[in-house]
Amino acid sequence: RALEDRGYDSLWIGEHSHIPSSRRTPYPAGGDMSEQYKRMMDPFVSLTAAAAATQHLLLATGVALPLEHDLFALAKTVATLDHLSGGRLIFGVGVGWNEEELADHRPDVPWCHRYSAMAEAVAALRSLWTADESSFSGRWFSFEGAWSFPKPVQVPHPPVYCGAGGP
């Protein structure tokens, strides 16, 4: 509420399901990894709380990691948040910077293919958000004849932005 009262237009919350304690992946900004990464709250629950306290503030994931979710659950979560916020969600997505974190979720996705797998995940989500009965067939994700509701308030779906850093 304080952000909205001060004229901010959006609130962006990042996501890490966990940080493997035996991680070999170096922190991308260099030096020691910030403690905040160990203590991140769920972005969708946090943004739902912000939606309940505000009327105009845009609510954004900056960034969510679709490869670390069950796609059906993620489609429902995103659509529900879009509903509860009155269509104020921006769905920022990325692949993350931590190779071990991704491997804990998706050992079938090689690190070098994470961007193509994420693009496919977003395409599958768009199918679930827009079609009454959706199907999807890809290298990493496939399903046939699925009903997935609710649909997002924003038509055809919330804006999807890809966040990335580095080479």
PDB file of N, CA, C and O in Angstrom, residues 65-143:
ATOM      1  N   LEU A  65      10.457 -18.856 -12.307  1.00  0.00           N
ATOM      2  CA  LEU A  65      11.248 -19.904 -12.959  1.00  0.00           C
ATOM      3  C   LEU A  65      10.317 -21.046 -13.376  1.00  0.00           C
ATOM      4  O   LEU A  65      10.165 -22.034 -12.649  1.00  0.00           O
ATOM      5  N   PRO A  66       9.674 -20.943 -14.543  1.00  0.00           N
ATOM      6  CA  PRO A  66       8.681 -21.942 -14.951  1.00  0.00           C
ATOM      7  C   PRO A  66       9.200 -23.378 -14.988  1.00  0.00           C
ATOM      8  O   PRO A  66       8.432 -24.310 -14.747  1.00  0.00           O
ATOM      9  N   LEU A  67      10.480 -23.569 -15.268  1.00  0.00           N
ATOM     10  CA  LEU A  67      11.013 -24.923 -15.331  1.00  0.00           C
ATOM     11  C   LEU A  67      11.045 -25.599 -13.964  1.00  0.00           C
ATOM     12  O   LEU A  67      11.241 -26.810 -13.873  1.00  0.00           O
ATOM     13  N   GLU A  68      10.844 -24.834 -12.912  1.00  0.00           N
ATOM     14  CA  GLU A  68      10.863 -25.393 -11.567  1.00  0.00           C
ATOM     15  C   GLU A  68       9.456 -25.618 -11.014  1.00  0.00           C
ATOM     16  O   GLU A  68       9.281 -25.755  -9.803  1.00  0.00           O
ATOM     17  N   HIS A  69       8.467 -25.668 -11.913  1.00  0.00           N
ATOM     18  CA  HIS A  69       7.068 -25.850 -11.510  1.00  0.00           C
ATOM     19  C   HIS A  69       6.405 -26.946 -12.321  1.00  0.00           C
ATOM     20  O   HIS A  69       6.777 -27.185 -13.474  1.00  0.00           O
ATOM     21  N   ASP A  70       5.384 -27.535 -11.752  1.00  0.00           N
ATOM     22  CA  ASP A  70       4.444 -28.322 -12.528  1.00  0.00           C
ATOM     23  C   ASP A  70       3.645 -27.319 -13.363  1.00  0.00           C
ATOM     24  O   ASP A  70       3.101 -26.349 -12.818  1.00  0.00           O
ATOM     25  N   LEU A  71       3.570 -27.502 -14.679  1.00  0.00           N
ATOM     26  CA  LEU A  71       2.948 -26.500 -15.546  1.00  0.00           C
ATOM     27  C   LEU A  71       1.456 -26.322 -15.292  1.00  0.00           C
ATOM     28  O   LEU A  71       0.948 -25.203 -15.396  1.00  0.00           O
ATOM     29  N   PHE A  72       0.757 -27.388 -14.967  1.00  0.00           N
ATOM     30  CA  PHE A  72      -0.680 -27.249 -14.701  1.00  0.00           C
ATOM     31  C   PHE A  72      -0.917 -26.416 -13.446  1.00  0.00           C
ATOM     32  O   PHE A  72      -1.775 -25.541 -13.421  1.00  0.00           O
ATOM     33  N   ALA A  73      -0.137 -26.670 -12.410  1.00  0.00           N
ATOM     34  CA  ALA A  73      -0.255 -25.889 -11.180  1.00  0.00           C
ATOM     35  C   ALA A  73       0.149 -24.437 -11.423  1.00  0.00           C
ATOM     36  O   ALA A  73      -0.495 -23.512 -10.920  1.00  0.00           O
ATOM     37  N   LEU A  74       1.210 -24.223 -12.202  1.00  0.00           N
ATOM     38  CA  LEU A  74       1.655 -22.862 -12.486  1.00  0.00           C
ATOM     39  C   LEU A  74       0.615 -22.102 -13.302  1.00  0.00           C
ATOM     40  O   LEU A  74       0.351 -20.923 -13.032  1.00  0.00           O
ATOM     41  N   ALA A  75       0.019 -22.756 -14.301  1.00  0.00           N
ATOM     42  CA  ALA A  75      -1.022 -22.101 -15.099  1.00  0.00           C
ATOM     43  C   ALA A  75      -2.161 -21.637 -14.207  1.00  0.00           C
ATOM     44  O   ALA A  75      -2.666 -20.514 -14.341  1.00  0.00           O
ATOM     45  N   LYS A  76      -2.577 -22.478 -13.274  1.00  0.00           N
ATOM     46  CA  LYS A  76      -3.670 -22.131 -12.360  1.00  0.00           C
ATOM     47  C   LYS A  76      -3.257 -21.023 -11.403  1.00  0.00           C
ATOM     48  O   LYS A  76      -4.018 -20.088 -11.150  1.00  0.00           O
ATOM     49  N   THR A  77      -2.040 -21.098 -10.883  1.00  0.00           N
ATOM     50  CA  THR A  77      -1.552 -20.072  -9.955  1.00  0.00           C
ATOM     51  C   THR A  77      -1.512 -18.704 -10.622  1.00  0.00           C
ATOM     52  O   THR A  77      -1.983 -17.709 -10.062  1.00  0.00           O
ATOM     53  N   VAL A  78      -0.936 -18.637 -11.809  1.00  0.00           N
ATOM     54  CA  VAL A  78      -0.819 -17.369 -12.531  1.00  0.00           C
ATOM     55  C   VAL A  78      -2.209 -16.823 -12.880  1.00  0.00           C
ATOM     56  O   VAL A  78      -2.487 -15.635 -12.677  1.00  0.00           O
ATOM     57  N   ALA A  79      -3.090 -17.676 -13.392  1.00  0.00           N
ATOM     58  CA  ALA A  79      -4.441 -17.231 -13.750  1.00  0.00           C
ATOM     59  C   ALA A  79      -5.211 -16.772 -12.513  1.00  0.00           C
ATOM     60  O   ALA A  79      -5.937 -15.771 -12.554  1.00  0.00           O
ATOM     61  N   THR A  80      -5.062 -17.484 -11.410  1.00  0.00           N
ATOM     62  CA  THR A  80      -5.749 -17.102 -10.173  1.00  0.00           C
ATOM     63  C   THR A  80      -5.246 -15.755  -9.673  1.00  0.00           C
ATOM     64  O   THR A  80      -6.053 -14.887  -9.298  1.00  0.00           O
ATOM     65  N   LEU A  81      -3.939 -15.544  -9.684  1.00  0.00           N
ATOM     66  CA  LEU A  81      -3.395 -14.254  -9.255  1.00  0.00           C
ATOM     67  C   LEU A  81      -3.871 -13.139 -10.176  1.00  0.00           C
ATOM     68  O   LEU A  81      -4.204 -12.039  -9.718  1.00  0.00           O
ATOM     69  N   ASP A  82      -3.932 -13.400 -11.473  1.00  0.00           N
ATOM     70  CA  ASP A  82      -4.444 -12.393 -12.396  1.00  0.00           C
ATOM     71  C   ASP A  82      -5.899 -12.059 -12.055  1.00  0.00           C
ATOM     72  O   ASP A  82      -6.292 -10.895 -12.065  1.00  0.00           O
ATOM     73  N   HIS A  83      -6.691 -13.069 -11.730  1.00  0.00           N
ATOM     74  CA  HIS A  83      -8.087 -12.848 -11.321  1.00  0.00           C
ATOM     75  C   HIS A  83      -8.164 -12.029 -10.038  1.00  0.00           C
ATOM     76  O   HIS A  83      -8.893 -11.025  -9.975  1.00  0.00           O
ATOM     77  N   LEU A  84      -7.455 -12.477  -9.009  1.00  0.00           N
ATOM     78  CA  LEU A  84      -7.543 -11.822  -7.704  1.00  0.00           C
ATOM     79  C   LEU A  84      -7.027 -10.388  -7.726  1.00  0.00           C
ATOM     80  O   LEU A  84      -7.437  -9.572  -6.903  1.00  0.00           O
ATOM     81  N   SER A  85      -6.152 -10.083  -8.665  1.00  0.00           N
ATOM     82  CA  SER A  85      -5.600  -8.726  -8.765  1.00  0.00           C
ATOM     83  C   SER A  85      -6.390  -7.857  -9.738  1.00  0.00           C
ATOM     84  O   SER A  85      -6.030  -6.696  -9.953  1.00  0.00           O
ATOM     85  N   GLY A  86      -7.430  -8.405 -10.351  1.00  0.00           N
ATOM     86  CA  GLY A  86      -8.188  -7.629 -11.328  1.00  0.00           C
ATOM     87  C   GLY A  86      -7.418  -7.398 -12.617  1.00  0.00           C
ATOM     88  O   GLY A  86      -7.582  -6.366 -13.268  1.00  0.00           O
ATOM     89  N   GLY A  87      -6.561  -8.334 -12.982  1.00  0.00           N
ATOM     90  CA  GLY A  87      -5.819  -8.215 -14.239  1.00  0.00           C
ATOM     91  C   GLY A  87      -4.589  -7.338 -14.152  1.00  0.00           C
ATOM     92  O   GLY A  87      -4.211  -6.705 -15.133  1.00  0.00           O
ATOM     93  N   ARG A  88      -3.909  -7.321 -13.006  1.00  0.00           N
ATOM     94  CA  ARG A  88      -2.731  -6.470 -12.833  1.00  0.00           C
ATOM     95  C   ARG A  88      -1.416  -7.223 -12.873  1.00  0.00           C
ATOM     96  O   ARG A  88      -0.369  -6.668 -12.564  1.00  0.00           O
ATOM     97  N   LEU A  89      -1.429  -8.488 -13.276  1.00  0.00           N
ATOM     98  CA  LEU A  89      -0.215  -9.294 -13.236  1.00  0.00           C
ATOM     99  C   LEU A  89       0.640  -9.131 -14.487  1.00  0.00           C
ATOM    100  O   LEU A  89       0.129  -9.119 -15.609  1.00  0.00           O
ATOM    101  N   ILE A  90       1.945  -9.031 -14.283  1.00  0.00           N
ATOM    102  CA  ILE A  90       2.954  -9.153 -15.338  1.00  0.00           C
ATOM    103  C   ILE A  90       3.735 -10.412 -14.983  1.00  0.00           C
ATOM    104  O   ILE A  90       4.245 -10.544 -13.864  1.00  0.00           O
ATOM    105  N   PHE A  91       3.825 -11.333 -15.929  1.00  0.00           N
ATOM    106  CA  PHE A  91       4.501 -12.605 -15.676  1.00  0.00           C
ATOM    107  C   PHE A  91       5.913 -12.548 -16.245  1.00  0.00           C
ATOM    108  O   PHE A  91       6.130 -12.774 -17.430  1.00  0.00           O
ATOM    109  N   GLY A  92       6.862 -12.181 -15.396  1.00  0.00           N
ATOM    110  CA  GLY A  92       8.261 -12.183 -15.787  1.00  0.00           C
ATOM    111  C   GLY A  92       8.842 -13.567 -15.572  1.00  0.00           C
ATOM    112  O   GLY A  92       8.647 -14.163 -14.508  1.00  0.00           O
ATOM    113  N   VAL A  93       9.511 -14.083 -16.576  1.00  0.00           N
ATOM    114  CA  VAL A  93      10.054 -15.439 -16.501  1.00  0.00           C
ATOM    115  C   VAL A  93      11.545 -15.440 -16.798  1.00  0.00           C
ATOM    116  O   VAL A  93      12.064 -14.527 -17.437  1.00  0.00           O
ATOM    117  N   GLY A  94      12.208 -16.470 -16.332  1.00  0.00           N
ATOM    118  CA  GLY A  94      13.616 -16.651 -16.618  1.00  0.00           C
ATOM    119  C   GLY A  94      14.011 -18.090 -16.360  1.00  0.00           C
ATOM    120  O   GLY A  94      13.176 -18.925 -16.009  1.00  0.00           O
ATOM    121  N   VAL A  95      15.289 -18.361 -16.524  1.00  0.00           N
ATOM    122  CA  VAL A  95      15.792 -19.718 -16.324  1.00  0.00           C
ATOM    123  C   VAL A  95      16.597 -19.849 -15.037  1.00  0.00           C
ATOM    124  O   VAL A  95      16.977 -20.944 -14.649  1.00  0.00           O
ATOM    125  N   GLY A  96      16.875 -18.733 -14.386  1.00  0.00           N
ATOM    126  CA  GLY A  96      17.691 -18.777 -13.184  1.00  0.00           C
ATOM    127  C   GLY A  96      19.175 -18.839 -13.520  1.00  0.00           C
ATOM    128  O   GLY A  96      19.565 -19.020 -14.666  1.00  0.00           O
ATOM    129  N   TRP A  97      19.980 -18.679 -12.486  1.00  0.00           N
ATOM    130  CA  TRP A  97      21.429 -18.664 -12.676  1.00  0.00           C
ATOM    131  C   TRP A  97      22.121 -19.860 -12.023  1.00  0.00           C
ATOM    132  O   TRP A  97      23.319 -20.048 -12.159  1.00  0.00           O
ATOM    133  N   ASN A  98      21.327 -20.691 -11.322  1.00  0.00           N
ATOM    134  CA  ASN A  98      21.902 -21.732 -10.495  1.00  0.00           C
ATOM    135  C   ASN A  98      21.677 -23.106 -11.129  1.00  0.00           C
ATOM    136  O   ASN A  98      20.559 -23.627 -11.123  1.00  0.00           O
ATOM    137  N   GLU A  99      22.714 -23.665 -11.696  1.00  0.00           N
ATOM    138  CA  GLU A  99      22.610 -24.936 -12.415  1.00  0.00           C
ATOM    139  C   GLU A  99      22.103 -26.065 -11.512  1.00  0.00           C
ATOM    140  O   GLU A  99      21.284 -26.883 -11.930  1.00  0.00           O
ATOM    141  N   GLU A 100      22.559 -26.119 -10.279  1.00  0.00           N
ATOM    142  CA  GLU A 100      22.135 -27.188  -9.370  1.00  0.00           C
ATOM    143  C   GLU A 100      20.663 -27.057  -8.984  1.00  0.00           C
ATOM    144  O   GLU A 100      19.968 -28.062  -8.820  1.00  0.00           O
ATOM    145  N   GLU A 101      20.170 -25.835  -8.853  1.00  0.00           N
ATOM    146  CA  GLU A 101      18.755 -25.618  -8.540  1.00  0.00           C
ATOM    147  C   GLU A 101      17.877 -26.187  -9.650  1.00  0.00           C
ATOM    148  O   GLU A 101      16.913 -26.910  -9.391  1.00  0.00           O
ATOM    149  N   LEU A 102      18.207 -25.877 -10.899  1.00  0.00           N
ATOM    150  CA  LEU A 102      17.444 -26.416 -12.023  1.00  0.00           C
ATOM    151  C   LEU A 102      17.526 -27.939 -12.053  1.00  0.00           C
ATOM    152  O   LEU A 102      16.515 -28.622 -12.249  1.00  0.00           O
ATOM    153  N   ALA A 103      18.713 -28.493 -11.835  1.00  0.00           N
ATOM    154  CA  ALA A 103      18.892 -29.949 -11.881  1.00  0.00           C
ATOM    155  C   ALA A 103      18.054 -30.655 -10.816  1.00  0.00           C
ATOM    156  O   ALA A 103      17.577 -31.770 -11.040  1.00  0.00           O
ATOM    157  N   ASP A 104      17.852 -30.008  -9.667  1.00  0.00           N
ATOM    158  CA  ASP A 104      17.010 -30.610  -8.628  1.00  0.00           C
ATOM    159  C   ASP A 104      15.567 -30.751  -9.101  1.00  0.00           C
ATOM    160  O   ASP A 104      14.865 -31.679  -8.703  1.00  0.00           O
ATOM    161  N   HIS A 105      15.124 -29.818  -9.951  1.00  0.00           N
ATOM    162  CA  HIS A 105      13.748 -29.849 -10.466  1.00  0.00           C
ATOM    163  C   HIS A 105      13.633 -30.635 -11.761  1.00  0.00           C
ATOM    164  O   HIS A 105      12.678 -31.375 -11.968  1.00  0.00           O
ATOM    165  N   ARG A 106      14.556 -30.387 -12.675  1.00  0.00           N
ATOM    166  CA  ARG A 106      14.453 -30.929 -14.036  1.00  0.00           C
ATOM    167  C   ARG A 106      15.769 -31.548 -14.474  1.00  0.00           C
ATOM    168  O   ARG A 106      16.482 -30.991 -15.315  1.00  0.00           O
ATOM    169  N   PRO A 107      16.114 -32.718 -13.943  1.00  0.00           N
ATOM    170  CA  PRO A 107      17.368 -33.349 -14.373  1.00  0.00           C
ATOM    171  C   PRO A 107      17.364 -33.742 -15.849  1.00  0.00           C
ATOM    172  O   PRO A 107      18.427 -33.972 -16.424  1.00  0.00           O
ATOM    173  N   ASP A 108      16.179 -33.762 -16.466  1.00  0.00           N
ATOM    174  CA  ASP A 108      16.082 -34.105 -17.889  1.00  0.00           C
ATOM    175  C   ASP A 108      16.408 -32.937 -18.806  1.00  0.00           C
ATOM    176  O   ASP A 108      16.552 -33.125 -20.011  1.00  0.00           O
ATOM    177  N   VAL A 109      16.522 -31.726 -18.269  1.00  0.00           N
ATOM    178  CA  VAL A 109      16.819 -30.545 -19.089  1.00  0.00           C
ATOM    179  C   VAL A 109      18.288 -30.163 -18.906  1.00  0.00           C
ATOM    180  O   VAL A 109      18.672 -29.640 -17.856  1.00  0.00           O
ATOM    181  N   PRO A 110      19.121 -30.432 -19.906  1.00  0.00           N
ATOM    182  CA  PRO A 110      20.524 -30.004 -19.807  1.00  0.00           C
ATOM    183  C   PRO A 110      20.612 -28.479 -19.702  1.00  0.00           C
ATOM    184  O   PRO A 110      19.817 -27.751 -20.313  1.00  0.00           O
ATOM    185  N   TRP A 111      21.571 -28.013 -18.943  1.00  0.00           N
ATOM    186  CA  TRP A 111      21.762 -26.572 -18.713  1.00  0.00           C
ATOM    187  C   TRP A 111      21.810 -25.802 -20.034  1.00  0.00           C
ATOM    188  O   TRP A 111      21.236 -24.723 -20.152  1.00  0.00           O
ATOM    189  N   CYS A 112      22.452 -26.373 -21.043  1.00  0.00           N
ATOM    190  CA  CYS A 112      22.596 -25.685 -22.329  1.00  0.00           C
ATOM    191  C   CYS A 112      21.279 -25.604 -23.106  1.00  0.00           C
ATOM    192  O   CYS A 112      21.191 -24.855 -24.086  1.00  0.00           O
ATOM    193  N   HIS A 113      20.250 -26.303 -22.683  1.00  0.00           N
ATOM    194  CA  HIS A 113      18.939 -26.266 -23.353  1.00  0.00           C
ATOM    195  C   HIS A 113      17.871 -25.556 -22.517  1.00  0.00           C
ATOM    196  O   HIS A 113      16.687 -25.606 -22.854  1.00  0.00           O
ATOM    197  N   ARG A 114      18.281 -24.901 -21.433  1.00  0.00           N
ATOM    198  CA  ARG A 114      17.291 -24.323 -20.519  1.00  0.00           C
ATOM    199  C   ARG A 114      16.441 -23.233 -21.164  1.00  0.00           C
ATOM    200  O   ARG A 114      15.260 -23.122 -20.866  1.00  0.00           O
ATOM    201  N   TYR A 115      17.007 -22.435 -22.060  1.00  0.00           N
ATOM    202  CA  TYR A 115      16.210 -21.376 -22.686  1.00  0.00           C
ATOM    203  C   TYR A 115      15.165 -21.949 -23.634  1.00  0.00           C
ATOM    204  O   TYR A 115      14.025 -21.479 -23.670  1.00  0.00           O
ATOM    205  N   SER A 116      15.520 -22.962 -24.405  1.00  0.00           N
ATOM    206  CA  SER A 116      14.524 -23.565 -25.298  1.00  0.00           C
ATOM    207  C   SER A 116      13.450 -24.290 -24.487  1.00  0.00           C
ATOM    208  O   SER A 116      12.270 -24.256 -24.847  1.00  0.00           O
ATOM    209  N   ALA A 117      13.830 -24.917 -23.376  1.00  0.00           N
ATOM    210  CA  ALA A 117      12.843 -25.577 -22.515  1.00  0.00           C
ATOM    211  C   ALA A 117      11.913 -24.551 -21.880  1.00  0.00           C
ATOM    212  O   ALA A 117      10.703 -24.773 -21.777  1.00  0.00           O
ATOM    213  N   MET A 118      12.459 -23.391 -21.464  1.00  0.00           N
ATOM    214  CA  MET A 118      11.606 -22.355 -20.885  1.00  0.00           C
ATOM    215  C   MET A 118      10.651 -21.791 -21.933  1.00  0.00           C
ATOM    216  O   MET A 118       9.469 -21.572 -21.653  1.00  0.00           O
ATOM    217  N   ALA A 119      11.132 -21.560 -23.154  1.00  0.00           N
ATOM    218  CA  ALA A 119      10.252 -21.063 -24.216  1.00  0.00           C
ATOM    219  C   ALA A 119       9.116 -22.049 -24.461  1.00  0.00           C
ATOM    220  O   ALA A 119       7.957 -21.647 -24.657  1.00  0.00           O
ATOM    221  N   GLU A 120       9.434 -23.322 -24.424  1.00  0.00           N
ATOM    222  CA  GLU A 120       8.403 -24.341 -24.604  1.00  0.00           C
ATOM    223  C   GLU A 120       7.422 -24.343 -23.435  1.00  0.00           C
ATOM    224  O   GLU A 120       6.211 -24.482 -23.625  1.00  0.00           O
ATOM    225  N   ALA A 121       7.918 -24.174 -22.210  1.00  0.00           N
ATOM    226  CA  ALA A 121       7.038 -24.108 -21.041  1.00  0.00           C
ATOM    227  C   ALA A 121       6.073 -22.932 -21.163  1.00  0.00           C
ATOM    228  O   ALA A 121       4.871 -23.065 -20.883  1.00  0.00           O
ATOM    229  N   VAL A 122       6.565 -21.781 -21.598  1.00  0.00           N
ATOM    230  CA  VAL A 122       5.698 -20.610 -21.771  1.00  0.00           C
ATOM    231  C   VAL A 122       4.656 -20.866 -22.863  1.00  0.00           C
ATOM    232  O   VAL A 122       3.485 -20.506 -22.712  1.00  0.00           O
ATOM    233  N   ALA A 123       5.049 -21.514 -23.943  1.00  0.00           N
ATOM    234  CA  ALA A 123       4.089 -21.854 -25.002  1.00  0.00           C
ATOM    235  C   ALA A 123       3.007 -22.786 -24.468  1.00  0.00           C
ATOM    236  O   ALA A 123       1.814 -22.626 -24.781  1.00  0.00           O
ATOM    237  N   ALA A 124       3.397 -23.756 -23.652  1.00  0.00           N
ATOM    238  CA  ALA A 124       2.413 -24.671 -23.057  1.00  0.00           C
ATOM    239  C   ALA A 124       1.486 -23.916 -22.111  1.00  0.00           C
ATOM    240  O   ALA A 124       0.260 -24.154 -22.095  1.00  0.00           O
ATOM    241  N   LEU A 125       2.034 -22.992 -21.310  1.00  0.00           N
ATOM    242  CA  LEU A 125       1.200 -22.174 -20.420  1.00  0.00           C
ATOM    243  C   LEU A 125       0.200 -21.345 -21.221  1.00  0.00           C
ATOM    244  O   LEU A 125      -0.984 -21.259 -20.862  1.00  0.00           O
ATOM    245  N   ARG A 126       0.662 -20.732 -22.301  1.00  0.00           N
ATOM    246  CA  ARG A 126      -0.244 -19.934 -23.138  1.00  0.00           C
ATOM    247  C   ARG A 126      -1.381 -20.782 -23.676  1.00  0.00           C
ATOM    248  O   ARG A 126      -2.529 -20.323 -23.751  1.00  0.00           O
ATOM    249  N   SER A 127      -1.098 -22.025 -24.034  1.00  0.00           N
ATOM    250  CA  SER A 127      -2.152 -22.929 -24.485  1.00  0.00           C
ATOM    251  C   SER A 127      -3.166 -23.178 -23.365  1.00  0.00           C
ATOM    252  O   SER A 127      -4.379 -23.127 -23.581  1.00  0.00           O
ATOM    253  N   LEU A 128      -2.674 -23.430 -22.156  1.00  0.00           N
ATOM    254  CA  LEU A 128      -3.566 -23.667 -21.017  1.00  0.00           C
ATOM    255  C   LEU A 128      -4.395 -22.436 -20.675  1.00  0.00           C
ATOM    256  O   LEU A 128      -5.542 -22.555 -20.244  1.00  0.00           O
ATOM    257  N   TRP A 129      -3.845 -21.243 -20.865  1.00  0.00           N
ATOM    258  CA  TRP A 129      -4.556 -20.011 -20.537  1.00  0.00           C
ATOM    259  C   TRP A 129      -5.587 -19.611 -21.582  1.00  0.00           C
ATOM    260  O   TRP A 129      -6.516 -18.869 -21.274  1.00  0.00           O
ATOM    261  N   THR A 130      -5.401 -20.039 -22.817  1.00  0.00           N
ATOM    262  CA  THR A 130      -6.247 -19.489 -23.890  1.00  0.00           C
ATOM    263  C   THR A 130      -7.261 -20.466 -24.464  1.00  0.00           C
ATOM    264  O   THR A 130      -8.306 -20.030 -24.928  1.00  0.00           O
ATOM    265  N   ALA A 131      -6.975 -21.743 -24.462  1.00  0.00           N
ATOM    266  CA  ALA A 131      -7.879 -22.712 -25.095  1.00  0.00           C
ATOM    267  C   ALA A 131      -8.820 -23.310 -24.054  1.00  0.00           C
ATOM    268  O   ALA A 131      -8.405 -23.607 -22.928  1.00  0.00           O
ATOM    269  N   ASP A 132     -10.088 -23.483 -24.431  1.00  0.00           N
ATOM    270  CA  ASP A 132     -11.007 -24.152 -23.513  1.00  0.00           C
ATOM    271  C   ASP A 132     -10.538 -25.570 -23.215  1.00  0.00           C
ATOM    272  O   ASP A 132     -10.560 -26.011 -22.081  1.00  0.00           O
ATOM    273  N   GLU A 133     -10.131 -26.267 -24.265  1.00  0.00           N
ATOM    274  CA  GLU A 133      -9.517 -27.587 -24.096  1.00  0.00           C
ATOM    275  C   GLU A 133      -8.172 -27.523 -24.799  1.00  0.00           C
ATOM    276  O   GLU A 133      -8.114 -27.400 -26.012  1.00  0.00           O
ATOM    277  N   SER A 134      -7.108 -27.566 -24.028  1.00  0.00           N
ATOM    278  CA  SER A 134      -5.794 -27.352 -24.618  1.00  0.00           C
ATOM    279  C   SER A 134      -5.008 -28.644 -24.734  1.00  0.00           C
ATOM    280  O   SER A 134      -5.212 -29.597 -23.984  1.00  0.00           O
ATOM    281  N   SER A 135      -4.119 -28.639 -25.696  1.00  0.00           N
ATOM    282  CA  SER A 135      -3.158 -29.717 -25.910  1.00  0.00           C
ATOM    283  C   SER A 135      -1.831 -29.073 -26.256  1.00  0.00           C
ATOM    284  O   SER A 135      -1.787 -27.955 -26.768  1.00  0.00           O
ATOM    285  N   PHE A 136      -0.759 -29.800 -25.990  1.00  0.00           N
ATOM    286  CA  PHE A 136       0.564 -29.285 -26.322  1.00  0.00           C
ATOM    287  C   PHE A 136       1.483 -30.467 -26.544  1.00  0.00           C
ATOM    288  O   PHE A 136       1.441 -31.451 -25.802  1.00  0.00           O
ATOM    289  N   SER A 137       2.333 -30.350 -27.550  1.00  0.00           N
ATOM    290  CA  SER A 137       3.309 -31.392 -27.820  1.00  0.00           C
ATOM    291  C   SER A 137       4.649 -30.750 -28.132  1.00  0.00           C
ATOM    292  O   SER A 137       4.772 -29.990 -29.094  1.00  0.00           O
ATOM    293  N   GLY A 138       5.624 -31.038 -27.288  1.00  0.00           N
ATOM    294  CA  GLY A 138       6.954 -30.489 -27.488  1.00  0.00           C
ATOM    295  C   GLY A 138       8.009 -31.468 -27.025  1.00  0.00           C
ATOM    296  O   GLY A 138       7.706 -32.600 -26.633  1.00  0.00           O
ATOM    297  N   ARG A 139       9.228 -31.017 -27.047  1.00  0.00           N
ATOM    298  CA  ARG A 139      10.338 -31.871 -26.621  1.00  0.00           C
ATOM    299  C   ARG A 139      10.329 -32.104 -25.118  1.00  0.00           C
ATOM    300  O   ARG A 139      10.605 -33.192 -24.634  1.00  0.00           O
ATOM    301  N   TRP A 140      10.016 -31.047 -24.346  1.00  0.00           N
ATOM    302  CA  TRP A 140      10.110 -31.117 -22.891  1.00  0.00           C
ATOM    303  C   TRP A 140       8.753 -31.262 -22.205  1.00  0.00           C
ATOM    304  O   TRP A 140       8.691 -31.760 -21.084  1.00  0.00           O
ATOM    305  N   PHE A 141       7.688 -30.795 -22.874  1.00  0.00           N
ATOM    306  CA  PHE A 141       6.359 -30.810 -22.271  1.00  0.00           C
ATOM    307  C   PHE A 141       5.348 -31.306 -23.292  1.00  0.00           C
ATOM    308  O   PHE A 141       5.373 -30.878 -24.446  1.00  0.00           O
ATOM    309  N   SER A 142       4.457 -32.185 -22.850  1.00  0.00           N
ATOM    310  CA  SER A 142       3.395 -32.678 -23.722  1.00  0.00           C
ATOM    311  C   SER A 142       2.178 -33.028 -22.872  1.00  0.00           C
ATOM    312  O   SER A 142       2.324 -33.587 -21.772  1.00  0.00           O
ATOM    313  N   PHE A 143       1.005 -32.694 -23.393  1.00  0.00           N
ATOM    314  CA  PHE A 143      -0.251 -33.130 -22.770  1.00  0.00           C
ATOM    315  C   PHE A 143      -1.346 -33.057 -23.820  1.00  0.00           C
ATOM    316  O   PHE A 143      -1.246 -32.315 -24.790  1.00  0.00           O
TER     317      PHE A 143
END
